[in-house]
């Protein structure tokens, strides 16, 4: 992203599907502040929802979710005509190469559609994770349409 | 999330969904589709005209429903008009696979034609 002034918004929330719409509203608003088009904002909403859904489905065990210990953090870094979104958790983590080997496949297989959509709908994608060390997935969306 | 289902002309099951189809609303939609398919429906029209958001979770439900109807010699068609929804079908490469069209009339015609072709083939098979 450019070195111009960037506003940073941070949203911490429980790992619960009922908050996915809240995440979309927040990211959509932030992307609007970045000057992205309605179409680009649609793409970004899908990408962030997929990333959060992965956290909800895979990052924590049932006990952590039930007790409220399972949380995720969505960070939005607003630039000029672009936005970076980061979705972080402190869950079980995974070996990224096992995932990266699959999500570039075409046509995507059911169960791997989420990462495929993130990849297709954003401009940069980075996954940092290791077993036992949580996960951070980040992507940039630049205004294009 | 609003979901309605009905049977048209005694053979076509129509499930109409309105709202945002994500991991939160998906269980409701999945259950409704399962109930409709459990009645023996082989021809299914998913009316997503009033769906404003869909992602891989919703796609998974549609792909599963298509497989189930195909297994019974039927098929699935989807009506979608919202740009975000169409974009997800397009990007995922499922638009053609899932018979995504722009109106209920178009979807009904598509499934009626497929059903007629199936009946003709069955009749020819019976003659042979």
PDB file of C-alpha atoms in Angstrom:
ATOM      1  CA  UNK A   1       0.000   0.000   0.000  1.00  0.00           C
ATOM      2  CA  UNK A   2       1.056   3.599  -0.474  1.00  0.00           C
ATOM      3  CA  UNK A   3       2.902   5.512   2.237  1.00  0.00           C
ATOM      4  CA  UNK A   4       0.168   8.173   2.382  1.00  0.00           C
ATOM      5  CA  UNK A   5      -1.857   8.667   5.525  1.00  0.00           C
ATOM      6  CA  UNK A   6      -3.756   5.542   6.458  1.00  0.00           C
ATOM      7  CA  UNK A   7      -6.565   5.280   8.945  1.00  0.00           C
ATOM      8  CA  UNK A   8      -6.717   2.003  10.829  1.00  0.00           C
ATOM      9  CA  UNK A   9      -9.978   0.516  12.117  1.00  0.00           C
ATOM     10  CA  UNK A  10     -10.023  -2.521  14.359  1.00  0.00           C
ATOM     11  CA  UNK A  11     -12.987  -4.743  15.112  1.00  0.00           C
ATOM     12  CA  UNK A  12     -12.706  -7.504  17.718  1.00  0.00           C
ATOM     13  CA  UNK A  13     -15.586  -9.913  17.942  1.00  0.00           C
ATOM     14  CA  UNK A  14     -16.644 -13.370  19.094  1.00  0.00           C
ATOM     15  CA  UNK A  15     -16.262 -16.296  16.707  1.00  0.00           C
ATOM     16  CA  UNK A  16     -19.945 -16.453  15.806  1.00  0.00           C
ATOM     17  CA  UNK A  17     -21.690 -16.505  12.449  1.00  0.00           C
ATOM     18  CA  UNK A  18     -24.310 -14.075  13.725  1.00  0.00           C
ATOM     19  CA  UNK A  19     -21.693 -11.313  13.515  1.00  0.00           C
ATOM     20  CA  UNK A  20     -20.715 -11.906   9.876  1.00  0.00           C
ATOM     21  CA  UNK A  21     -23.184  -9.296   8.690  1.00  0.00           C
ATOM     22  CA  UNK A  22     -21.694  -6.811  11.160  1.00  0.00           C
ATOM     23  CA  UNK A  23     -18.241  -7.455   9.719  1.00  0.00           C
ATOM     24  CA  UNK A  24     -19.565  -6.881   6.174  1.00  0.00           C
ATOM     25  CA  UNK A  25     -21.186  -3.604   7.219  1.00  0.00           C
ATOM     26  CA  UNK A  26     -17.976  -2.374   8.858  1.00  0.00           C
ATOM     27  CA  UNK A  27     -15.703  -3.406   5.986  1.00  0.00           C
ATOM     28  CA  UNK A  28     -18.150  -2.036   3.421  1.00  0.00           C
ATOM     29  CA  UNK A  29     -18.168   1.310   5.189  1.00  0.00           C
ATOM     30  CA  UNK A  30     -14.384   1.395   5.441  1.00  0.00           C
ATOM     31  CA  UNK A  31     -14.019   0.488   1.757  1.00  0.00           C
ATOM     32  CA  UNK A  32     -16.407   3.291   0.861  1.00  0.00           C
ATOM     33  CA  UNK A  33     -14.153   5.704   2.782  1.00  0.00           C
ATOM     34  CA  UNK A  34     -11.242   4.362   0.712  1.00  0.00           C
ATOM     35  CA  UNK A  35     -13.140   5.325  -2.450  1.00  0.00           C
ATOM     36  CA  UNK A  36     -13.824   1.836  -3.793  1.00  0.00           C
ATOM     37  CA  UNK A  37     -16.719   1.244  -6.171  1.00  0.00           C
ATOM     38  CA  UNK A  38     -19.879  -0.616  -5.213  1.00  0.00           C
ATOM     39  CA  UNK A  39     -18.668  -3.616  -7.235  1.00  0.00           C
ATOM     40  CA  UNK A  40     -15.283  -3.684  -5.509  1.00  0.00           C
ATOM     41  CA  UNK A  41     -16.975  -3.387  -2.135  1.00  0.00           C
ATOM     42  CA  UNK A  42     -19.141  -6.412  -3.015  1.00  0.00           C
ATOM     43  CA  UNK A  43     -15.967  -8.407  -3.716  1.00  0.00           C
ATOM     44  CA  UNK A  44     -14.359  -7.256  -0.489  1.00  0.00           C
ATOM     45  CA  UNK A  45     -17.417  -8.222   1.552  1.00  0.00           C
ATOM     46  CA  UNK A  46     -17.265 -11.751   0.142  1.00  0.00           C
ATOM     47  CA  UNK A  47     -13.535 -12.010   0.855  1.00  0.00           C
ATOM     48  CA  UNK A  48     -13.775 -10.875   4.480  1.00  0.00           C
ATOM     49  CA  UNK A  49     -16.823 -13.044   5.121  1.00  0.00           C
ATOM     50  CA  UNK A  50     -15.006 -16.083   3.737  1.00  0.00           C
ATOM     51  CA  UNK A  51     -11.977 -15.363   5.917  1.00  0.00           C
ATOM     52  CA  UNK A  52     -14.129 -14.985   9.062  1.00  0.00           C
ATOM     53  CA  UNK A  53     -16.188 -18.077   8.197  1.00  0.00           C
ATOM     54  CA  UNK A  54     -12.953 -20.069   8.018  1.00  0.00           C
ATOM     55  CA  UNK A  55     -12.037 -18.870  11.513  1.00  0.00           C
ATOM     56  CA  UNK A  56     -15.480 -19.801  12.848  1.00  0.00           C
ATOM     57  CA  UNK A  57     -15.415 -23.239  11.210  1.00  0.00           C
ATOM     58  CA  UNK A  58     -11.806 -24.283  11.744  1.00  0.00           C
ATOM     59  CA  UNK A  59      -9.777 -22.199  14.208  1.00  0.00           C
ATOM     60  CA  UNK A  60     -11.201 -23.245  17.571  1.00  0.00           C
ATOM     61  CA  UNK A  61     -12.714 -26.203  19.353  1.00  0.00           C
ATOM     62  CA  UNK A  62     -16.300 -26.195  20.587  1.00  0.00           C
ATOM     63  CA  UNK A  63     -15.295 -25.437  24.196  1.00  0.00           C
ATOM     64  CA  UNK A  64     -13.456 -22.267  23.199  1.00  0.00           C
ATOM     65  CA  UNK A  65     -16.415 -21.090  21.139  1.00  0.00           C
ATOM     66  CA  UNK A  66     -18.978 -21.877  23.842  1.00  0.00           C
ATOM     67  CA  UNK A  67     -16.955 -20.161  26.572  1.00  0.00           C
ATOM     68  CA  UNK A  68     -16.451 -17.017  24.502  1.00  0.00           C
ATOM     69  CA  UNK A  69     -12.643 -17.418  24.490  1.00  0.00           C
ATOM     70  CA  UNK A  70     -12.698 -17.854  20.727  1.00  0.00           C
ATOM     71  CA  UNK A  71     -12.337 -14.396  19.207  1.00  0.00           C
ATOM     72  CA  UNK A  72     -11.225 -12.877  15.958  1.00  0.00           C
ATOM     73  CA  UNK A  73      -9.906  -9.472  15.019  1.00  0.00           C
ATOM     74  CA  UNK A  74     -10.631  -7.722  11.741  1.00  0.00           C
ATOM     75  CA  UNK A  75      -8.332  -4.817  10.946  1.00  0.00           C
ATOM     76  CA  UNK A  76      -9.059  -2.403   8.098  1.00  0.00           C
ATOM     77  CA  UNK A  77      -6.274  -0.153   6.837  1.00  0.00           C
ATOM     78  CA  UNK A  78      -7.757   2.546   4.645  1.00  0.00           C
ATOM     79  CA  UNK A  79      -5.588   3.938   1.867  1.00  0.00           C
ATOM     80  CA  UNK A  80      -6.189   6.124  -1.177  1.00  0.00           C
ATOM     81  CA  UNK A  81      -8.300   4.020  -3.513  1.00  0.00           C
ATOM     82  CA  UNK A  82      -7.394   0.803  -1.749  1.00  0.00           C
ATOM     83  CA  UNK A  83      -7.886  -0.999   1.518  1.00  0.00           C
ATOM     84  CA  UNK A  84      -6.031  -3.753   3.339  1.00  0.00           C
ATOM     85  CA  UNK A  85      -8.039  -6.141   5.487  1.00  0.00           C
ATOM     86  CA  UNK A  86      -6.504  -8.498   8.036  1.00  0.00           C
ATOM     87  CA  UNK A  87      -8.376 -11.269   9.829  1.00  0.00           C
ATOM     88  CA  UNK A  88      -6.535 -12.729  12.816  1.00  0.00           C
ATOM     89  CA  UNK A  89      -7.237 -15.434  15.328  1.00  0.00           C
ATOM     90  CA  UNK A  90      -5.299 -17.185  18.087  1.00  0.00           C
ATOM     91  CA  UNK A  91      -6.694 -20.589  17.225  1.00  0.00           C
ATOM     92  CA  UNK A  92      -5.132 -23.890  16.304  1.00  0.00           C
ATOM     93  CA  UNK A  93      -3.460 -22.668  13.106  1.00  0.00           C
ATOM     94  CA  UNK A  94      -2.396 -24.852  10.200  1.00  0.00           C
ATOM     95  CA  UNK A  95       0.389 -25.422   7.733  1.00  0.00           C
ATOM     96  CA  UNK A  96      -0.258 -22.854   4.940  1.00  0.00           C
ATOM     97  CA  UNK A  97       1.404 -24.866   2.174  1.00  0.00           C
ATOM     98  CA  UNK A  98      -1.233 -27.575   2.582  1.00  0.00           C
ATOM     99  CA  UNK A  99      -3.923 -25.032   1.803  1.00  0.00           C
ATOM    100  CA  UNK A 100      -2.069 -23.060  -0.852  1.00  0.00           C
ATOM    101  CA  UNK A 101      -1.499 -26.240  -2.831  1.00  0.00           C
ATOM    102  CA  UNK A 102      -5.237 -26.564  -3.372  1.00  0.00           C
ATOM    103  CA  UNK A 103      -6.955 -23.221  -3.609  1.00  0.00           C
ATOM    104  CA  UNK A 104      -5.447 -22.244  -6.927  1.00  0.00           C
ATOM    105  CA  UNK A 105      -7.058 -25.222  -8.610  1.00  0.00           C
ATOM    106  CA  UNK A 106      -9.697 -24.665 -11.264  1.00  0.00           C
ATOM    107  CA  UNK A 107     -12.490 -25.461 -11.136  1.00  0.00           C
ATOM    108  CA  UNK A 108     -12.526 -25.133  -7.349  1.00  0.00           C
ATOM    109  CA  UNK A 109     -13.701 -28.100  -5.359  1.00  0.00           C
ATOM    110  CA  UNK A 110     -16.540 -27.805  -2.841  1.00  0.00           C
ATOM    111  CA  UNK A 111     -15.004 -27.077   0.557  1.00  0.00           C
ATOM    112  CA  UNK A 112     -12.257 -25.035  -1.034  1.00  0.00           C
ATOM    113  CA  UNK A 113     -14.463 -22.423  -2.653  1.00  0.00           C
ATOM    114  CA  UNK A 114     -13.953 -19.909   0.157  1.00  0.00           C
ATOM    115  CA  UNK A 115     -10.229 -19.361  -0.324  1.00  0.00           C
ATOM    116  CA  UNK A 116     -10.678 -19.569  -4.075  1.00  0.00           C
ATOM    117  CA  UNK A 117     -13.157 -16.682  -3.941  1.00  0.00           C
ATOM    118  CA  UNK A 118     -10.847 -14.626  -1.716  1.00  0.00           C
ATOM    119  CA  UNK A 119      -8.026 -15.173  -4.167  1.00  0.00           C
ATOM    120  CA  UNK A 120     -10.166 -14.266  -7.166  1.00  0.00           C
ATOM    121  CA  UNK A 121     -11.774 -11.214  -5.597  1.00  0.00           C
ATOM    122  CA  UNK A 122      -8.777  -9.488  -4.029  1.00  0.00           C
ATOM    123  CA  UNK A 123      -5.481  -8.168  -5.350  1.00  0.00           C
ATOM    124  CA  UNK A 124      -3.026  -9.544  -2.816  1.00  0.00           C
ATOM    125  CA  UNK A 125      -3.433 -12.443  -0.460  1.00  0.00           C
ATOM    126  CA  UNK A 126      -1.139 -13.498   2.342  1.00  0.00           C
ATOM    127  CA  UNK A 127      -1.638 -16.274   4.866  1.00  0.00           C
ATOM    128  CA  UNK A 128       0.536 -16.504   7.953  1.00  0.00           C
ATOM    129  CA  UNK A 129      -0.116 -19.520  10.131  1.00  0.00           C
ATOM    130  CA  UNK A 130       1.519 -22.426  11.900  1.00  0.00           C
ATOM    131  CA  UNK A 131       0.059 -25.295  13.881  1.00  0.00           C
ATOM    132  CA  UNK A 132      -0.699 -24.023  17.405  1.00  0.00           C
ATOM    133  CA  UNK A 133       0.130 -20.412  16.599  1.00  0.00           C
ATOM    134  CA  UNK A 134      -3.057 -18.908  15.210  1.00  0.00           C
ATOM    135  CA  UNK A 135      -3.640 -17.498  11.749  1.00  0.00           C
ATOM    136  CA  UNK A 136      -3.496 -14.135  10.045  1.00  0.00           C
ATOM    137  CA  UNK A 137      -4.951 -13.797   6.574  1.00  0.00           C
ATOM    138  CA  UNK A 138      -4.610 -10.456   4.870  1.00  0.00           C
ATOM    139  CA  UNK A 139      -5.591  -9.108   1.494  1.00  0.00           C
ATOM    140  CA  UNK A 140      -5.667  -5.814  -0.388  1.00  0.00           C
ATOM    141  CA  UNK A 141      -8.485  -4.579  -2.578  1.00  0.00           C
ATOM    142  CA  UNK A 142      -7.645  -1.833  -5.042  1.00  0.00           C
ATOM    143  CA  UNK A 143     -10.239   0.193  -6.884  1.00  0.00           C
ATOM    144  CA  UNK A 144     -10.575  -1.262 -10.345  1.00  0.00           C
ATOM    145  CA  UNK A 145     -14.074  -0.781 -11.741  1.00  0.00           C
TER     146      UNK A 145
ATOM    147  CA  UNK B   1     -33.879 -14.489   6.161  1.00  0.00           C
ATOM    148  CA  UNK B   2     -37.250 -15.288   4.582  1.00  0.00           C
ATOM    149  CA  UNK B   3     -37.821 -18.675   2.956  1.00  0.00           C
ATOM    150  CA  UNK B   4     -40.941 -19.948   1.206  1.00  0.00           C
ATOM    151  CA  UNK B   5     -41.488 -23.150  -0.722  1.00  0.00           C
ATOM    152  CA  UNK B   6     -44.298 -24.331  -2.988  1.00  0.00           C
ATOM    153  CA  UNK B   7     -45.039 -26.949  -5.613  1.00  0.00           C
ATOM    154  CA  UNK B   8     -45.953 -25.737  -9.124  1.00  0.00           C
ATOM    155  CA  UNK B   9     -48.002 -27.860 -11.561  1.00  0.00           C
ATOM    156  CA  UNK B  10     -47.422 -30.920  -9.415  1.00  0.00           C
ATOM    157  CA  UNK B  11     -43.793 -31.443 -10.421  1.00  0.00           C
ATOM    158  CA  UNK B  12     -41.702 -28.316  -9.864  1.00  0.00           C
ATOM    159  CA  UNK B  13     -40.569 -27.453  -6.349  1.00  0.00           C
ATOM    160  CA  UNK B  14     -39.860 -23.749  -5.902  1.00  0.00           C
ATOM    161  CA  UNK B  15     -37.871 -22.442  -2.942  1.00  0.00           C
ATOM    162  CA  UNK B  16     -37.762 -18.667  -2.632  1.00  0.00           C
ATOM    163  CA  UNK B  17     -35.147 -17.082  -0.398  1.00  0.00           C
ATOM    164  CA  UNK B  18     -34.803 -13.414   0.560  1.00  0.00           C
ATOM    165  CA  UNK B  19     -32.026 -11.666   2.442  1.00  0.00           C
ATOM    166  CA  UNK B  20     -28.328 -12.460   2.921  1.00  0.00           C
ATOM    167  CA  UNK B  21     -27.202 -16.063   2.487  1.00  0.00           C
ATOM    168  CA  UNK B  22     -24.096 -16.616   4.638  1.00  0.00           C
ATOM    169  CA  UNK B  23     -22.978 -19.088   7.301  1.00  0.00           C
ATOM    170  CA  UNK B  24     -25.472 -17.598   9.756  1.00  0.00           C
ATOM    171  CA  UNK B  25     -28.591 -17.997   7.599  1.00  0.00           C
ATOM    172  CA  UNK B  26     -27.409 -21.090   5.712  1.00  0.00           C
ATOM    173  CA  UNK B  27     -28.716 -23.711   8.183  1.00  0.00           C
ATOM    174  CA  UNK B  28     -32.281 -22.441   7.690  1.00  0.00           C
ATOM    175  CA  UNK B  29     -31.985 -22.559   3.924  1.00  0.00           C
ATOM    176  CA  UNK B  30     -30.271 -25.952   3.947  1.00  0.00           C
ATOM    177  CA  UNK B  31     -33.022 -27.393   6.136  1.00  0.00           C
ATOM    178  CA  UNK B  32     -35.766 -26.048   3.893  1.00  0.00           C
ATOM    179  CA  UNK B  33     -34.098 -27.414   0.757  1.00  0.00           C
ATOM    180  CA  UNK B  34     -33.582 -30.782   2.459  1.00  0.00           C
ATOM    181  CA  UNK B  35     -37.248 -30.911   3.433  1.00  0.00           C
ATOM    182  CA  UNK B  36     -38.350 -30.176  -0.123  1.00  0.00           C
ATOM    183  CA  UNK B  37     -36.014 -32.789  -1.582  1.00  0.00           C
ATOM    184  CA  UNK B  38     -37.162 -35.311   1.050  1.00  0.00           C
ATOM    185  CA  UNK B  39     -40.670 -35.084  -0.417  1.00  0.00           C
ATOM    186  CA  UNK B  40     -39.283 -36.692  -3.569  1.00  0.00           C
ATOM    187  CA  UNK B  41     -38.844 -33.544  -5.634  1.00  0.00           C
ATOM    188  CA  UNK B  42     -36.490 -34.068  -8.579  1.00  0.00           C
ATOM    189  CA  UNK B  43     -37.006 -30.657 -10.200  1.00  0.00           C
ATOM    190  CA  UNK B  44     -36.032 -27.684  -8.077  1.00  0.00           C
ATOM    191  CA  UNK B  45     -36.141 -23.973  -8.792  1.00  0.00           C
ATOM    192  CA  UNK B  46     -34.198 -21.835  -6.303  1.00  0.00           C
ATOM    193  CA  UNK B  47     -35.560 -18.305  -6.556  1.00  0.00           C
ATOM    194  CA  UNK B  48     -32.786 -16.024  -5.264  1.00  0.00           C
ATOM    195  CA  UNK B  49     -34.273 -12.884  -6.843  1.00  0.00           C
ATOM    196  CA  UNK B  50     -34.415 -11.210  -3.433  1.00  0.00           C
ATOM    197  CA  UNK B  51     -31.066 -12.504  -2.178  1.00  0.00           C
ATOM    198  CA  UNK B  52     -28.609  -9.625  -1.873  1.00  0.00           C
ATOM    199  CA  UNK B  53     -25.558 -11.555  -0.707  1.00  0.00           C
ATOM    200  CA  UNK B  54     -24.202 -15.059  -1.204  1.00  0.00           C
ATOM    201  CA  UNK B  55     -20.826 -16.700  -0.611  1.00  0.00           C
ATOM    202  CA  UNK B  56     -19.256 -20.163  -0.658  1.00  0.00           C
ATOM    203  CA  UNK B  57     -21.592 -21.444   2.043  1.00  0.00           C
ATOM    204  CA  UNK B  58     -24.648 -20.649  -0.073  1.00  0.00           C
ATOM    205  CA  UNK B  59     -22.920 -22.034  -3.154  1.00  0.00           C
ATOM    206  CA  UNK B  60     -22.349 -25.275  -1.267  1.00  0.00           C
ATOM    207  CA  UNK B  61     -26.077 -25.605  -0.609  1.00  0.00           C
ATOM    208  CA  UNK B  62     -26.864 -25.030  -4.287  1.00  0.00           C
ATOM    209  CA  UNK B  63     -24.230 -27.529  -5.458  1.00  0.00           C
ATOM    210  CA  UNK B  64     -25.540 -30.120  -3.004  1.00  0.00           C
ATOM    211  CA  UNK B  65     -29.127 -29.582  -4.164  1.00  0.00           C
ATOM    212  CA  UNK B  66     -28.066 -29.916  -7.803  1.00  0.00           C
ATOM    213  CA  UNK B  67     -26.397 -33.252  -7.081  1.00  0.00           C
ATOM    214  CA  UNK B  68     -29.457 -34.553  -5.242  1.00  0.00           C
ATOM    215  CA  UNK B  69     -31.856 -33.614  -8.037  1.00  0.00           C
ATOM    216  CA  UNK B  70     -29.478 -34.975 -10.699  1.00  0.00           C
ATOM    217  CA  UNK B  71     -29.349 -38.287  -8.818  1.00  0.00           C
ATOM    218  CA  UNK B  72     -33.127 -38.502  -9.219  1.00  0.00           C
ATOM    219  CA  UNK B  73     -33.040 -37.775 -12.939  1.00  0.00           C
ATOM    220  CA  UNK B  74     -34.059 -34.172 -12.390  1.00  0.00           C
ATOM    221  CA  UNK B  75     -32.242 -30.864 -12.254  1.00  0.00           C
ATOM    222  CA  UNK B  76     -31.897 -27.534 -10.504  1.00  0.00           C
ATOM    223  CA  UNK B  77     -32.210 -24.000 -11.856  1.00  0.00           C
ATOM    224  CA  UNK B  78     -31.446 -20.777 -10.007  1.00  0.00           C
ATOM    225  CA  UNK B  79     -32.893 -17.325 -10.528  1.00  0.00           C
ATOM    226  CA  UNK B  80     -30.494 -14.550  -9.538  1.00  0.00           C
ATOM    227  CA  UNK B  81     -30.519 -10.861 -10.416  1.00  0.00           C
ATOM    228  CA  UNK B  82     -28.447  -9.046  -7.801  1.00  0.00           C
ATOM    229  CA  UNK B  83     -25.012  -8.127  -9.225  1.00  0.00           C
ATOM    230  CA  UNK B  84     -23.144  -9.392  -6.150  1.00  0.00           C
ATOM    231  CA  UNK B  85     -24.880 -12.751  -6.339  1.00  0.00           C
ATOM    232  CA  UNK B  86     -24.287 -13.092 -10.087  1.00  0.00           C
ATOM    233  CA  UNK B  87     -20.633 -12.169  -9.591  1.00  0.00           C
ATOM    234  CA  UNK B  88     -20.120 -15.015  -7.089  1.00  0.00           C
ATOM    235  CA  UNK B  89     -21.673 -17.568  -9.458  1.00  0.00           C
ATOM    236  CA  UNK B  90     -19.527 -16.205 -12.290  1.00  0.00           C
ATOM    237  CA  UNK B  91     -16.226 -16.116 -10.391  1.00  0.00           C
ATOM    238  CA  UNK B  92     -16.744 -19.567  -8.893  1.00  0.00           C
ATOM    239  CA  UNK B  93     -17.405 -21.043 -12.335  1.00  0.00           C
ATOM    240  CA  UNK B  94     -20.784 -22.413 -11.257  1.00  0.00           C
ATOM    241  CA  UNK B  95     -23.108 -20.193 -13.339  1.00  0.00           C
ATOM    242  CA  UNK B  96     -23.606 -22.702 -16.138  1.00  0.00           C
ATOM    243  CA  UNK B  97     -23.318 -25.781 -13.938  1.00  0.00           C
ATOM    244  CA  UNK B  98     -26.164 -24.562 -11.732  1.00  0.00           C
ATOM    245  CA  UNK B  99     -28.350 -23.173 -14.561  1.00  0.00           C
ATOM    246  CA  UNK B 100     -28.347 -19.610 -13.249  1.00  0.00           C
ATOM    247  CA  UNK B 101     -30.821 -17.468 -15.192  1.00  0.00           C
ATOM    248  CA  UNK B 102     -32.448 -14.070 -14.795  1.00  0.00           C
ATOM    249  CA  UNK B 103     -36.152 -14.811 -14.319  1.00  0.00           C
ATOM    250  CA  UNK B 104     -38.507 -17.375 -12.845  1.00  0.00           C
ATOM    251  CA  UNK B 105     -40.160 -17.839 -16.255  1.00  0.00           C
ATOM    252  CA  UNK B 106     -36.780 -18.619 -17.845  1.00  0.00           C
ATOM    253  CA  UNK B 107     -35.925 -21.116 -15.118  1.00  0.00           C
ATOM    254  CA  UNK B 108     -39.309 -22.814 -15.387  1.00  0.00           C
ATOM    255  CA  UNK B 109     -38.947 -23.091 -19.164  1.00  0.00           C
ATOM    256  CA  UNK B 110     -35.422 -24.504 -18.821  1.00  0.00           C
ATOM    257  CA  UNK B 111     -36.514 -27.184 -16.356  1.00  0.00           C
ATOM    258  CA  UNK B 112     -39.709 -27.996 -18.309  1.00  0.00           C
ATOM    259  CA  UNK B 113     -37.627 -28.563 -21.443  1.00  0.00           C
ATOM    260  CA  UNK B 114     -35.176 -30.773 -19.569  1.00  0.00           C
ATOM    261  CA  UNK B 115     -38.054 -32.762 -18.081  1.00  0.00           C
ATOM    262  CA  UNK B 116     -39.658 -33.213 -21.513  1.00  0.00           C
ATOM    263  CA  UNK B 117     -36.349 -34.446 -22.939  1.00  0.00           C
ATOM    264  CA  UNK B 118     -36.074 -36.909 -20.062  1.00  0.00           C
ATOM    265  CA  UNK B 119     -39.592 -38.206 -20.696  1.00  0.00           C
ATOM    266  CA  UNK B 120     -38.882 -38.649 -24.434  1.00  0.00           C
ATOM    267  CA  UNK B 121     -35.696 -40.569 -23.718  1.00  0.00           C
ATOM    268  CA  UNK B 122     -37.506 -42.767 -21.214  1.00  0.00           C
ATOM    269  CA  UNK B 123     -40.258 -43.480 -23.760  1.00  0.00           C
ATOM    270  CA  UNK B 124     -37.699 -44.369 -26.449  1.00  0.00           C
ATOM    271  CA  UNK B 125     -35.896 -46.617 -23.984  1.00  0.00           C
ATOM    272  CA  UNK B 126     -39.200 -48.346 -23.254  1.00  0.00           C
ATOM    273  CA  UNK B 127     -39.788 -48.983 -26.980  1.00  0.00           C
ATOM    274  CA  UNK B 128     -36.305 -50.491 -27.402  1.00  0.00           C
TER     275      UNK B 128
END
